[in-house]
Amino acid sequence: MKKITTETEYRSICAMMDDIIAKGTALGDMEALPQTDKDEYMRLSLLVREWEKIYYAFPLIIKRKSLRI
């Protein structure tokens, strides 16, 4: 998969990442995972990051001058 195209794909990939995290937790540390799982997690996280940049972007924070009462 080169790019997430739907919300369903996004949720599915997040679930796959959760499964990898659960596997690492069961082993006691994410570092105990096989390299293939670590690589897959990194690949999935990059896809999620790109999707979230577009569809779940944080709002711009505008600083205001302090209000004086």
XYZ file of N, CA, C and O in Angstrom:
276
model
N 0.852 -1.174 0.000
C 0.000 0.000 0.000
C 0.898 1.238 0.000
O 1.779 1.369 0.834
N 0.659 2.115 -0.933
C 1.486 3.309 -1.052
C 0.884 4.509 -0.344
O 1.590 5.407 0.055
N -0.439 4.505 -0.196
C -1.098 5.664 0.377
C -2.459 5.246 0.919
O -3.132 4.410 0.332
N -2.852 5.819 2.038
C -4.182 5.560 2.582
C -5.165 6.416 1.790
O -4.947 7.605 1.600
N -6.259 5.783 1.345
C -7.217 6.525 0.527
C -8.596 6.652 1.163
O -9.409 7.443 0.694
N -8.865 5.877 2.219
C -10.182 5.960 2.865
C -10.027 5.906 4.383
O -9.009 5.428 4.905
N -11.064 6.350 5.065
C -11.098 6.276 6.530
C -11.045 4.820 6.996
O -10.416 4.505 8.006
N -11.663 3.924 6.242
C -11.647 2.498 6.584
C -10.222 1.948 6.539
O -9.816 1.205 7.436
N -9.475 2.305 5.518
C -8.077 1.878 5.435
C -7.269 2.444 6.593
O -6.447 1.749 7.184
N -7.516 3.706 6.906
C -6.826 4.355 8.021
C -7.062 3.587 9.317
O -6.126 3.260 10.042
N -8.316 3.278 9.599
C -8.649 2.554 10.838
C -8.055 1.147 10.846
O -7.608 0.656 11.876
N -8.035 0.507 9.702
C -7.459 -0.829 9.584
C -5.954 -0.803 9.872
O -5.430 -1.665 10.586
N -5.282 0.191 9.334
C -3.839 0.315 9.556
C -3.554 0.648 11.017
O -2.610 0.109 11.607
N -4.373 1.491 11.619
C -4.205 1.784 13.053
C -4.368 0.512 13.879
O -3.630 0.288 14.840
N -5.312 -0.355 13.492
C -5.519 -1.632 14.191
C -4.303 -2.537 14.024
O -3.890 -3.210 14.977
N -3.711 -2.549 12.831
C -2.494 -3.343 12.607
C -1.356 -2.842 13.493
O -0.603 -3.640 14.066
N -1.253 -1.530 13.614
C -0.217 -0.958 14.480
C -0.475 -1.338 15.939
O 0.469 -1.681 16.661
N -1.737 -1.310 16.353
C -2.088 -1.718 17.717
C -1.703 -3.172 17.970
O -1.230 -3.513 19.061
N -1.890 -4.032 16.963
C -1.516 -5.444 17.104
C -0.004 -5.598 17.306
O 0.436 -6.396 18.132
N 0.760 -4.829 16.559
C 2.224 -4.889 16.699
C 2.631 -4.385 18.079
O 3.502 -4.977 18.732
N 2.000 -3.323 18.545
C 2.294 -2.790 19.879
C 1.956 -3.836 20.946
O 2.732 -4.052 21.888
N 0.817 -4.501 20.797
C 0.419 -5.538 21.756
C 1.431 -6.682 21.774
O 1.766 -7.211 22.838
N 1.920 -7.039 20.608
C 2.933 -8.088 20.498
C 4.208 -7.675 21.244
O 4.773 -8.458 22.007
N 4.638 -6.438 21.028
C 5.824 -5.937 21.704
C 5.628 -5.861 23.211
O 6.528 -6.195 23.989
N 4.437 -5.451 23.623
C 4.119 -5.373 25.050
C 4.174 -6.764 25.681
O 4.707 -6.940 26.775
N 3.628 -7.758 24.979
C 3.644 -9.134 25.484
C 5.072 -9.656 25.624
O 5.359 -10.455 26.517
N 5.965 -9.184 24.760
C 7.371 -9.604 24.839
C 8.147 -8.815 25.893
O 9.278 -9.144 26.210
N 7.527 -7.754 26.393
C 8.171 -6.959 27.438
C 8.848 -5.705 26.925
O 9.270 -4.867 27.714
N 8.972 -5.565 25.613
C 9.645 -4.391 25.042
C 9.493 -4.427 23.526
O 9.606 -5.493 22.911
N 9.265 -3.290 22.934
C 9.155 -3.230 21.469
C 10.459 -3.661 20.798
O 10.453 -4.171 19.691
N 11.566 -3.478 21.483
C 12.854 -3.882 20.924
C 12.967 -5.397 20.796
O 13.809 -5.895 20.052
N 12.128 -6.147 21.505
C 12.157 -7.607 21.437
C 11.441 -8.142 20.198
O 11.524 -9.331 19.901
N 10.751 -7.263 19.491
C 10.057 -7.672 18.263
C 11.064 -8.067 17.186
O 12.171 -7.521 17.122
N 10.661 -8.978 16.288
C 11.512 -9.270 15.139
C 11.657 -8.017 14.273
O 10.763 -7.159 14.252
N 12.742 -7.914 13.565
C 12.999 -6.733 12.738
C 11.899 -6.517 11.706
O 11.551 -5.374 11.397
N 11.316 -7.594 11.213
C 10.245 -7.445 10.214
C 9.042 -6.697 10.808
O 8.435 -5.883 10.122
N 8.719 -6.986 12.085
C 7.619 -6.275 12.740
C 7.972 -4.808 12.965
O 7.128 -3.926 12.793
N 9.206 -4.543 13.338
C 9.641 -3.153 13.545
C 9.574 -2.379 12.229
O 9.096 -1.241 12.198
N 10.040 -3.002 11.166
C 9.993 -2.349 9.853
C 8.556 -2.090 9.407
O 8.248 -1.030 8.870
N 7.685 -3.075 9.630
C 6.284 -2.925 9.253
C 5.636 -1.802 10.057
O 4.885 -0.996 9.515
N 5.938 -1.718 11.335
C 5.397 -0.659 12.175
C 5.833 0.713 11.645
O 5.020 1.636 11.555
N 7.089 0.844 11.294
C 7.585 2.113 10.767
C 6.905 2.466 9.449
O 6.506 3.609 9.230
N 6.725 1.480 8.573
C 6.068 1.712 7.284
C 4.623 2.174 7.501
O 4.174 3.162 6.913
N 3.923 1.486 8.385
C 2.533 1.846 8.674
C 2.434 3.219 9.318
O 1.543 4.005 8.998
N 3.361 3.521 10.216
C 3.306 4.818 10.897
C 3.527 5.977 9.926
O 2.933 7.039 10.090
N 4.346 5.765 8.910
C 4.532 6.815 7.901
C 3.252 7.043 7.099
O 2.901 8.188 6.799
N 2.557 5.960 6.764
C 1.282 6.099 6.050
C 0.273 6.860 6.908
O -0.409 7.764 6.421
N 0.201 6.500 8.183
C -0.737 7.151 9.101
C -0.393 8.627 9.266
O -1.260 9.489 9.260
N 0.891 8.921 9.389
C 1.309 10.318 9.561
C 0.868 11.171 8.380
O 0.356 12.276 8.556
N 1.042 10.657 7.174
C 0.630 11.410 5.984
C -0.885 11.616 5.961
O -1.359 12.694 5.627
N -1.648 10.592 6.299
C -3.110 10.702 6.341
C -3.536 11.732 7.378
O -4.379 12.590 7.127
N -2.932 11.651 8.567
C -3.325 12.552 9.651
C -2.936 14.001 9.375
O -3.624 14.911 9.823
N -1.873 14.222 8.634
C -1.494 15.591 8.261
C -2.607 16.261 7.463
O -2.851 17.447 7.592
N -3.293 15.462 6.656
C -4.342 16.001 5.795
C -5.694 16.046 6.508
O -6.377 17.069 6.501
N -6.076 14.949 7.156
C -7.435 14.824 7.674
C -7.587 15.078 9.168
O -8.708 15.249 9.634
N -6.491 15.070 9.898
C -6.570 15.306 11.339
C -5.548 16.353 11.770
O -4.923 16.238 12.813
N -5.394 17.354 10.962
C -4.411 18.400 11.252
C -4.821 19.171 12.503
O -5.995 19.414 12.746
N -3.834 19.540 13.290
C -4.097 20.355 14.471
C -4.441 21.771 14.019
O -3.858 22.278 13.064
N -5.357 22.404 14.702
C -5.706 23.772 14.312
C -4.539 24.727 14.585
O -3.730 24.487 15.474
N -4.491 25.744 13.812
C -3.468 26.762 13.989
C -3.740 27.522 15.279
O -4.861 27.947 15.535
N -2.737 27.689 16.086
C -2.890 28.417 17.342
C -2.435 29.853 17.122
O -1.319 30.098 16.666
N -3.315 30.775 17.432
C -3.006 32.189 17.267
C -2.806 32.794 18.645
O -3.656 32.664 19.519
N -1.663 33.415 18.819
C -1.395 34.049 20.105
C -2.099 35.394 20.153
O -2.070 36.164 19.207
N -2.736 35.655 21.270
C -3.427 36.923 21.455
C -2.645 37.735 22.467
O -1.989 37.208 23.348
N -2.786 39.030 22.334
C -2.218 39.889 23.360
C -3.016 39.654 24.639
O -4.217 39.386 24.583
N -2.382 39.726 25.746
C -3.095 39.475 27.000
C -4.196 40.508 27.186
O -4.062 41.683 26.833
N -5.299 40.041 27.691
C -6.441 40.934 27.955
C -6.243 41.623 29.279
O -5.878 41.013 30.268
N -6.488 42.889 29.313
C -6.365 43.657 30.554
C -7.750 44.027 31.033
O -8.557 44.538 30.276
N -7.986 43.766 32.259
C -9.305 44.109 32.843
C -9.205 45.356 33.663
O -8.301 45.657 34.308
